Amino acid sequence: SARATVADGERRVTVLHVRIVGLPEAAGSDNPAAVAATLRDFHAAMGRIVVGLGGTVGRTEGDAFEAYFGAPLPGEDDARKACLCAVRMQSAARKLGVRSPAMRIGIASGTCLAGDLGIPGIPSYTVLGAARDAAVILSSACERFGAATLAAGPVWEEGGKELLARMLDRIPLPTHESPVRCFELVAELEGADLATIEAIRVFNEGLARLEGDDRMKAGELFRHVLELLPGDGPAGIYAARCRAGS
């Protein structure tokens, strides 16, 4: 018989919401079986990283899935593990090959209701709450910024400072009353190439100049980032913003 929905109760959790984009192209075919096989392999590779860092793979919906740190069991350094998980998943995705799908990841922390909250009789551990909603918003905002992984500022403060990261805009999130600074988590510092490290330093200086209303200098700095990292999404977007004067 179908069992009732079971909730573990409210707990603080760090949520990764992951969207997989470009899946049909990655599979190299419009054959649904090929897409399903690529998706299965991709989920398996990402799941190993989540579990290896002590996280839980939660809600899975085709080309989107979630991971939780701090639920069902409370842990230590959940924000740090979640941030590390995100950059390692992005690195693993790149190593799968040029035909692999790309990911857009949002990371947020807060109090959520956690438990088996799906359809009765079908086990499905998940979380519900503002932190989960914020992670969804951040994964969608990746497209706007040309970014791969966006973490809410408090998550970066708590667990992402040891990573290579850059500041981006403040955006409204349901976890906070005021717009929250978001950060793109780029890579682990160990192993990052010097051009990327320098580009992120220059980008952060450029954003500080832009927010100080020095658009001319900011534009120069963003263009320099594009020389260091041709095709860089955020630098291209912010350089265009400087040219537009908006």
mmCIF file with all atom_site columns, C-alpha atoms in Angstrom, residues 14-177:
data_model
loop_
_atom_site.group_PDB
_atom_site.id
_atom_site.type_symbol
_atom_site.label_atom_id
_atom_site.label_alt_id
_atom_site.label_comp_id
_atom_site.label_asym_id
_atom_site.label_entity_id
_atom_site.label_seq_id
_atom_site.pdbx_PDB_ins_code
_atom_site.Cartn_x
_atom_site.Cartn_y
_atom_site.Cartn_z
_atom_site.occupancy
_atom_site.B_iso_or_equiv
_atom_site.pdbx_formal_charge
_atom_site.auth_seq_id
_atom_site.auth_comp_id
_atom_site.auth_asym_id
_atom_site.auth_atom_id
_atom_site.pdbx_PDB_model_num
ATOM 1   C CA . THR A 1 14  ? 22.671 24.083 1.478   1.00 0.00 ? 14  THR A CA 1
ATOM 2   C CA . VAL A 1 15  ? 20.950 23.325 -1.826  1.00 0.00 ? 15  VAL A CA 1
ATOM 3   C CA . LEU A 1 16  ? 22.486 22.878 -5.272  1.00 0.00 ? 16  LEU A CA 1
ATOM 4   C CA . HIS A 1 17  ? 19.988 23.162 -8.114  1.00 0.00 ? 17  HIS A CA 1
ATOM 5   C CA . VAL A 1 18  ? 21.540 21.873 -11.328 1.00 0.00 ? 18  VAL A CA 1
ATOM 6   C CA . ARG A 1 19  ? 20.157 22.353 -14.832 1.00 0.00 ? 19  ARG A CA 1
ATOM 7   C CA . ILE A 1 20  ? 21.670 20.467 -17.760 1.00 0.00 ? 20  ILE A CA 1
ATOM 8   C CA . VAL A 1 21  ? 21.572 22.402 -21.035 1.00 0.00 ? 21  VAL A CA 1
ATOM 9   C CA . GLY A 1 22  ? 22.364 21.340 -24.583 1.00 0.00 ? 22  GLY A CA 1
ATOM 10  C CA . LEU A 1 23  ? 21.516 17.705 -23.946 1.00 0.00 ? 23  LEU A CA 1
ATOM 11  C CA . PRO A 1 24  ? 20.244 16.689 -27.429 1.00 0.00 ? 24  PRO A CA 1
ATOM 12  C CA . GLU A 1 25  ? 23.293 18.273 -29.045 1.00 0.00 ? 25  GLU A CA 1
ATOM 13  C CA . ALA A 1 26  ? 25.548 16.534 -26.535 1.00 0.00 ? 26  ALA A CA 1
ATOM 14  C CA . ALA A 1 27  ? 24.050 13.170 -27.361 1.00 0.00 ? 27  ALA A CA 1
ATOM 15  C CA . GLY A 1 28  ? 24.744 13.897 -31.026 1.00 0.00 ? 28  GLY A CA 1
ATOM 16  C CA . SER A 1 29  ? 21.304 12.760 -32.045 1.00 0.00 ? 29  SER A CA 1
ATOM 17  C CA . ASP A 1 30  ? 17.608 13.482 -31.779 1.00 0.00 ? 30  ASP A CA 1
ATOM 18  C CA . ASN A 1 31  ? 17.205 9.843  -30.787 1.00 0.00 ? 31  ASN A CA 1
ATOM 19  C CA . PRO A 1 32  ? 15.543 9.794  -27.335 1.00 0.00 ? 32  PRO A CA 1
ATOM 20  C CA . ALA A 1 33  ? 17.463 6.643  -26.397 1.00 0.00 ? 33  ALA A CA 1
ATOM 21  C CA . ALA A 1 34  ? 20.781 8.403  -27.051 1.00 0.00 ? 34  ALA A CA 1
ATOM 22  C CA . VAL A 1 35  ? 19.671 11.391 -25.000 1.00 0.00 ? 35  VAL A CA 1
ATOM 23  C CA . ALA A 1 36  ? 18.571 9.104  -22.152 1.00 0.00 ? 36  ALA A CA 1
ATOM 24  C CA . ALA A 1 37  ? 21.898 7.264  -22.175 1.00 0.00 ? 37  ALA A CA 1
ATOM 25  C CA . THR A 1 38  ? 23.864 10.527 -22.068 1.00 0.00 ? 38  THR A CA 1
ATOM 26  C CA . LEU A 1 39  ? 21.663 11.801 -19.261 1.00 0.00 ? 39  LEU A CA 1
ATOM 27  C CA . ARG A 1 40  ? 22.090 8.583  -17.266 1.00 0.00 ? 40  ARG A CA 1
ATOM 28  C CA . ASP A 1 41  ? 25.879 8.687  -17.556 1.00 0.00 ? 41  ASP A CA 1
ATOM 29  C CA . PHE A 1 42  ? 25.939 12.366 -16.697 1.00 0.00 ? 42  PHE A CA 1
ATOM 30  C CA . HIS A 1 43  ? 23.785 11.922 -13.589 1.00 0.00 ? 43  HIS A CA 1
ATOM 31  C CA . ALA A 1 44  ? 25.953 9.010  -12.456 1.00 0.00 ? 44  ALA A CA 1
ATOM 32  C CA . ALA A 1 45  ? 29.180 10.997 -12.774 1.00 0.00 ? 45  ALA A CA 1
ATOM 33  C CA . MET A 1 46  ? 27.756 13.998 -10.930 1.00 0.00 ? 46  MET A CA 1
ATOM 34  C CA . GLY A 1 47  ? 26.153 11.808 -8.265  1.00 0.00 ? 47  GLY A CA 1
ATOM 35  C CA . ARG A 1 48  ? 29.500 10.247 -7.404  1.00 0.00 ? 48  ARG A CA 1
ATOM 36  C CA . ILE A 1 49  ? 30.927 13.699 -6.696  1.00 0.00 ? 49  ILE A CA 1
ATOM 37  C CA . VAL A 1 50  ? 27.963 14.676 -4.509  1.00 0.00 ? 50  VAL A CA 1
ATOM 38  C CA . VAL A 1 51  ? 28.086 11.487 -2.447  1.00 0.00 ? 51  VAL A CA 1
ATOM 39  C CA . GLY A 1 52  ? 31.884 11.608 -2.223  1.00 0.00 ? 52  GLY A CA 1
ATOM 40  C CA . LEU A 1 53  ? 31.616 14.947 -0.430  1.00 0.00 ? 53  LEU A CA 1
ATOM 41  C CA . GLY A 1 54  ? 28.940 13.727 1.953   1.00 0.00 ? 54  GLY A CA 1
ATOM 42  C CA . GLY A 1 55  ? 25.947 15.189 0.123   1.00 0.00 ? 55  GLY A CA 1
ATOM 43  C CA . THR A 1 56  ? 22.616 13.689 -0.843  1.00 0.00 ? 56  THR A CA 1
ATOM 44  C CA . VAL A 1 57  ? 21.232 13.488 -4.370  1.00 0.00 ? 57  VAL A CA 1
ATOM 45  C CA . GLY A 1 58  ? 17.639 14.649 -4.140  1.00 0.00 ? 58  GLY A CA 1
ATOM 46  C CA . ARG A 1 59  ? 14.953 15.695 -6.578  1.00 0.00 ? 59  ARG A CA 1
ATOM 47  C CA . THR A 1 60  ? 15.706 14.549 -10.149 1.00 0.00 ? 60  THR A CA 1
ATOM 48  C CA . GLU A 1 61  ? 13.620 15.726 -13.100 1.00 0.00 ? 61  GLU A CA 1
ATOM 49  C CA . GLY A 1 62  ? 15.200 14.744 -16.403 1.00 0.00 ? 62  GLY A CA 1
ATOM 50  C CA . ASP A 1 63  ? 17.519 17.605 -17.260 1.00 0.00 ? 63  ASP A CA 1
ATOM 51  C CA . ALA A 1 64  ? 17.528 19.006 -13.701 1.00 0.00 ? 64  ALA A CA 1
ATOM 52  C CA . PHE A 1 65  ? 18.550 17.594 -10.360 1.00 0.00 ? 65  PHE A CA 1
ATOM 53  C CA . GLU A 1 66  ? 19.347 18.742 -6.841  1.00 0.00 ? 66  GLU A CA 1
ATOM 54  C CA . ALA A 1 67  ? 21.902 17.948 -4.170  1.00 0.00 ? 67  ALA A CA 1
ATOM 55  C CA . TYR A 1 68  ? 21.641 18.703 -0.460  1.00 0.00 ? 68  TYR A CA 1
ATOM 56  C CA . PHE A 1 69  ? 24.311 19.262 2.151   1.00 0.00 ? 69  PHE A CA 1
ATOM 57  C CA . GLY A 1 70  ? 23.019 19.179 5.730   1.00 0.00 ? 70  GLY A CA 1
ATOM 58  C CA . ALA A 1 71  ? 20.081 16.848 5.056   1.00 0.00 ? 71  ALA A CA 1
ATOM 59  C CA . PRO A 1 72  ? 19.058 14.195 5.854   1.00 0.00 ? 72  PRO A CA 1
ATOM 60  C CA . LEU A 1 73  ? 21.988 14.129 8.303   1.00 0.00 ? 73  LEU A CA 1
ATOM 61  C CA . PRO A 1 74  ? 23.469 17.322 9.714   1.00 0.00 ? 74  PRO A CA 1
ATOM 62  C CA . GLY A 1 75  ? 27.102 17.786 8.786   1.00 0.00 ? 75  GLY A CA 1
ATOM 63  C CA . GLU A 1 76  ? 30.004 20.122 9.220   1.00 0.00 ? 76  GLU A CA 1
ATOM 64  C CA . ASP A 1 77  ? 31.209 22.663 6.668   1.00 0.00 ? 77  ASP A CA 1
ATOM 65  C CA . ASP A 1 78  ? 28.129 22.080 4.518   1.00 0.00 ? 78  ASP A CA 1
ATOM 66  C CA . ALA A 1 79  ? 28.520 25.344 2.606   1.00 0.00 ? 79  ALA A CA 1
ATOM 67  C CA . ARG A 1 80  ? 32.188 24.603 1.879   1.00 0.00 ? 80  ARG A CA 1
ATOM 68  C CA . LYS A 1 81  ? 31.382 21.096 0.689   1.00 0.00 ? 81  LYS A CA 1
ATOM 69  C CA . ALA A 1 82  ? 28.556 22.380 -1.504  1.00 0.00 ? 82  ALA A CA 1
ATOM 70  C CA . CYS A 1 83  ? 30.778 25.008 -3.140  1.00 0.00 ? 83  CYS A CA 1
ATOM 71  C CA . LEU A 1 84  ? 33.530 22.458 -3.688  1.00 0.00 ? 84  LEU A CA 1
ATOM 72  C CA . CYS A 1 85  ? 30.984 20.031 -5.110  1.00 0.00 ? 85  CYS A CA 1
ATOM 73  C CA . ALA A 1 86  ? 29.822 22.593 -7.668  1.00 0.00 ? 86  ALA A CA 1
ATOM 74  C CA . VAL A 1 87  ? 33.281 23.412 -9.043  1.00 0.00 ? 87  VAL A CA 1
ATOM 75  C CA . ARG A 1 88  ? 34.227 19.732 -9.123  1.00 0.00 ? 88  ARG A CA 1
ATOM 76  C CA . MET A 1 89  ? 31.058 18.870 -11.029 1.00 0.00 ? 89  MET A CA 1
ATOM 77  C CA . GLN A 1 90  ? 31.811 21.600 -13.564 1.00 0.00 ? 90  GLN A CA 1
ATOM 78  C CA . SER A 1 91  ? 35.368 20.317 -13.933 1.00 0.00 ? 91  SER A CA 1
ATOM 79  C CA . ALA A 1 92  ? 34.140 16.748 -14.392 1.00 0.00 ? 92  ALA A CA 1
ATOM 80  C CA . ALA A 1 93  ? 31.598 17.898 -16.994 1.00 0.00 ? 93  ALA A CA 1
ATOM 81  C CA . ARG A 1 94  ? 34.342 19.535 -19.033 1.00 0.00 ? 94  ARG A CA 1
ATOM 82  C CA . LYS A 1 95  ? 36.477 16.408 -18.852 1.00 0.00 ? 95  LYS A CA 1
ATOM 83  C CA . LEU A 1 96  ? 33.649 14.301 -20.248 1.00 0.00 ? 96  LEU A CA 1
ATOM 84  C CA . GLY A 1 97  ? 34.443 15.852 -23.630 1.00 0.00 ? 97  GLY A CA 1
ATOM 85  C CA . VAL A 1 98  ? 33.443 18.671 -25.907 1.00 0.00 ? 98  VAL A CA 1
ATOM 86  C CA . ARG A 1 99  ? 30.149 16.956 -26.732 1.00 0.00 ? 99  ARG A CA 1
ATOM 87  C CA . SER A 1 100 ? 29.113 16.801 -23.084 1.00 0.00 ? 100 SER A CA 1
ATOM 88  C CA . PRO A 1 101 ? 26.159 18.895 -21.942 1.00 0.00 ? 101 PRO A CA 1
ATOM 89  C CA . ALA A 1 102 ? 26.817 22.018 -19.886 1.00 0.00 ? 102 ALA A CA 1
ATOM 90  C CA . MET A 1 103 ? 25.473 22.722 -16.427 1.00 0.00 ? 103 MET A CA 1
ATOM 91  C CA . ARG A 1 104 ? 24.023 25.767 -14.742 1.00 0.00 ? 104 ARG A CA 1
ATOM 92  C CA . ILE A 1 105 ? 24.248 25.507 -10.955 1.00 0.00 ? 105 ILE A CA 1
ATOM 93  C CA . GLY A 1 106 ? 22.666 27.668 -8.256  1.00 0.00 ? 106 GLY A CA 1
ATOM 94  C CA . ILE A 1 107 ? 23.641 27.371 -4.586  1.00 0.00 ? 107 ILE A CA 1
ATOM 95  C CA . ALA A 1 108 ? 21.793 28.792 -1.576  1.00 0.00 ? 108 ALA A CA 1
ATOM 96  C CA . SER A 1 109 ? 21.477 28.022 2.133   1.00 0.00 ? 109 SER A CA 1
ATOM 97  C CA . GLY A 1 110 ? 18.634 28.317 4.599   1.00 0.00 ? 110 GLY A CA 1
ATOM 98  C CA . THR A 1 111 ? 16.016 26.481 6.584   1.00 0.00 ? 111 THR A CA 1
ATOM 99  C CA . CYS A 1 112 ? 13.919 24.014 4.601   1.00 0.00 ? 112 CYS A CA 1
ATOM 100 C CA . LEU A 1 113 ? 11.393 21.307 5.242   1.00 0.00 ? 113 LEU A CA 1
ATOM 101 C CA . ALA A 1 114 ? 13.157 18.061 4.359   1.00 0.00 ? 114 ALA A CA 1
ATOM 102 C CA . GLY A 1 115 ? 11.951 14.518 3.875   1.00 0.00 ? 115 GLY A CA 1
ATOM 103 C CA . ASP A 1 116 ? 10.135 12.127 1.588   1.00 0.00 ? 116 ASP A CA 1
ATOM 104 C CA . LEU A 1 117 ? 7.811  14.794 0.207   1.00 0.00 ? 117 LEU A CA 1
ATOM 105 C CA . GLY A 1 118 ? 6.962  13.305 -3.164  1.00 0.00 ? 118 GLY A CA 1
ATOM 106 C CA . ILE A 1 119 ? 4.121  11.102 -4.381  1.00 0.00 ? 119 ILE A CA 1
ATOM 107 C CA . PRO A 1 120 ? 3.029  8.644  -1.678  1.00 0.00 ? 120 PRO A CA 1
ATOM 108 C CA . GLY A 1 121 ? 4.503  5.230  -2.343  1.00 0.00 ? 121 GLY A CA 1
ATOM 109 C CA . ILE A 1 122 ? 7.378  6.557  -4.471  1.00 0.00 ? 122 ILE A CA 1
ATOM 110 C CA . PRO A 1 123 ? 10.458 7.344  -2.347  1.00 0.00 ? 123 PRO A CA 1
ATOM 111 C CA . SER A 1 124 ? 11.765 10.800 -3.198  1.00 0.00 ? 124 SER A CA 1
ATOM 112 C CA . TYR A 1 125 ? 13.890 12.656 -0.668  1.00 0.00 ? 125 TYR A CA 1
ATOM 113 C CA . THR A 1 126 ? 13.672 16.387 -1.238  1.00 0.00 ? 126 THR A CA 1
ATOM 114 C CA . VAL A 1 127 ? 13.570 19.767 0.459   1.00 0.00 ? 127 VAL A CA 1
ATOM 115 C CA . LEU A 1 128 ? 11.066 22.605 0.255   1.00 0.00 ? 128 LEU A CA 1
ATOM 116 C CA . GLY A 1 129 ? 11.643 26.175 1.292   1.00 0.00 ? 129 GLY A CA 1
ATOM 117 C CA . ALA A 1 130 ? 13.153 29.534 0.468   1.00 0.00 ? 130 ALA A CA 1
ATOM 118 C CA . ALA A 1 131 ? 16.692 28.160 0.114   1.00 0.00 ? 131 ALA A CA 1
ATOM 119 C CA . ARG A 1 132 ? 15.591 25.677 -2.516  1.00 0.00 ? 132 ARG A CA 1
ATOM 120 C CA . ASP A 1 133 ? 13.680 28.402 -4.349  1.00 0.00 ? 133 ASP A CA 1
ATOM 121 C CA . ALA A 1 134 ? 16.739 30.684 -4.204  1.00 0.00 ? 134 ALA A CA 1
ATOM 122 C CA . ALA A 1 135 ? 18.959 27.950 -5.679  1.00 0.00 ? 135 ALA A CA 1
ATOM 123 C CA . VAL A 1 136 ? 16.506 27.576 -8.588  1.00 0.00 ? 136 VAL A CA 1
ATOM 124 C CA . ILE A 1 137 ? 16.568 31.336 -9.194  1.00 0.00 ? 137 ILE A CA 1
ATOM 125 C CA . LEU A 1 138 ? 20.372 31.379 -9.172  1.00 0.00 ? 138 LEU A CA 1
ATOM 126 C CA . SER A 1 139 ? 20.669 28.489 -11.627 1.00 0.00 ? 139 SER A CA 1
ATOM 127 C CA . SER A 1 140 ? 18.342 30.358 -14.000 1.00 0.00 ? 140 SER A CA 1
ATOM 128 C CA . ALA A 1 141 ? 20.287 33.605 -13.491 1.00 0.00 ? 141 ALA A CA 1
ATOM 129 C CA . CYS A 1 142 ? 23.429 31.898 -14.798 1.00 0.00 ? 142 CYS A CA 1
ATOM 130 C CA . GLU A 1 143 ? 22.125 32.524 -18.315 1.00 0.00 ? 143 GLU A CA 1
ATOM 131 C CA . ARG A 1 144 ? 21.762 36.249 -17.692 1.00 0.00 ? 144 ARG A CA 1
ATOM 132 C CA . PHE A 1 145 ? 25.341 36.583 -16.474 1.00 0.00 ? 145 PHE A CA 1
ATOM 133 C CA . GLY A 1 146 ? 26.939 34.089 -18.850 1.00 0.00 ? 146 GLY A CA 1
ATOM 134 C CA . ALA A 1 147 ? 28.050 32.127 -15.773 1.00 0.00 ? 147 ALA A CA 1
ATOM 135 C CA . ALA A 1 148 ? 28.195 28.425 -14.979 1.00 0.00 ? 148 ALA A CA 1
ATOM 136 C CA . THR A 1 149 ? 27.759 28.409 -11.187 1.00 0.00 ? 149 THR A CA 1
ATOM 137 C CA . LEU A 1 150 ? 26.207 31.107 -9.003  1.00 0.00 ? 150 LEU A CA 1
ATOM 138 C CA . ALA A 1 151 ? 26.304 31.047 -5.213  1.00 0.00 ? 151 ALA A CA 1
ATOM 139 C CA . ALA A 1 152 ? 24.418 33.410 -2.944  1.00 0.00 ? 152 ALA A CA 1
ATOM 140 C CA . GLY A 1 153 ? 26.798 35.770 -1.164  1.00 0.00 ? 153 GLY A CA 1
ATOM 141 C CA . PRO A 1 154 ? 26.307 34.242 2.305   1.00 0.00 ? 154 PRO A CA 1
ATOM 142 C CA . VAL A 1 155 ? 27.168 30.796 0.909   1.00 0.00 ? 155 VAL A CA 1
ATOM 143 C CA . TRP A 1 156 ? 30.358 32.186 -0.621  1.00 0.00 ? 156 TRP A CA 1
ATOM 144 C CA . GLU A 1 157 ? 31.188 33.951 2.665   1.00 0.00 ? 157 GLU A CA 1
ATOM 145 C CA . GLU A 1 158 ? 30.744 30.742 4.615   1.00 0.00 ? 158 GLU A CA 1
ATOM 146 C CA . GLY A 1 159 ? 32.229 28.193 2.260   1.00 0.00 ? 159 GLY A CA 1
ATOM 147 C CA . GLY A 1 160 ? 33.586 29.596 -0.988  1.00 0.00 ? 160 GLY A CA 1
ATOM 148 C CA . LYS A 1 161 ? 36.434 31.933 -0.079  1.00 0.00 ? 161 LYS A CA 1
ATOM 149 C CA . GLU A 1 162 ? 39.070 29.278 -0.755  1.00 0.00 ? 162 GLU A CA 1
ATOM 150 C CA . LEU A 1 163 ? 37.860 28.979 -4.351  1.00 0.00 ? 163 LEU A CA 1
ATOM 151 C CA . LEU A 1 164 ? 38.552 31.134 -7.375  1.00 0.00 ? 164 LEU A CA 1
ATOM 152 C CA . ALA A 1 165 ? 35.418 33.277 -7.617  1.00 0.00 ? 165 ALA A CA 1
ATOM 153 C CA . ARG A 1 166 ? 34.178 36.590 -8.935  1.00 0.00 ? 166 ARG A CA 1
ATOM 154 C CA . MET A 1 167 ? 31.575 39.065 -7.760  1.00 0.00 ? 167 MET A CA 1
ATOM 155 C CA . LEU A 1 168 ? 28.498 39.687 -9.851  1.00 0.00 ? 168 LEU A CA 1
ATOM 156 C CA . ASP A 1 169 ? 25.349 41.754 -9.305  1.00 0.00 ? 169 ASP A CA 1
ATOM 157 C CA . ARG A 1 170 ? 22.998 41.721 -6.375  1.00 0.00 ? 170 ARG A CA 1
ATOM 158 C CA . ILE A 1 171 ? 19.741 39.953 -7.169  1.00 0.00 ? 171 ILE A CA 1
ATOM 159 C CA . PRO A 1 172 ? 16.477 39.475 -5.211  1.00 0.00 ? 172 PRO A CA 1
ATOM 160 C CA . LEU A 1 173 ? 16.276 36.100 -3.454  1.00 0.00 ? 173 LEU A CA 1
ATOM 161 C CA . PRO A 1 174 ? 13.494 34.733 -1.239  1.00 0.00 ? 174 PRO A CA 1
ATOM 162 C CA . THR A 1 175 ? 16.025 34.009 1.522   1.00 0.00 ? 175 THR A CA 1
ATOM 163 C CA . HIS A 1 176 ? 16.680 37.706 2.172   1.00 0.00 ? 176 HIS A CA 1
ATOM 164 C CA . GLU A 1 177 ? 14.702 40.944 2.370   1.00 0.00 ? 177 GLU A CA 1
#
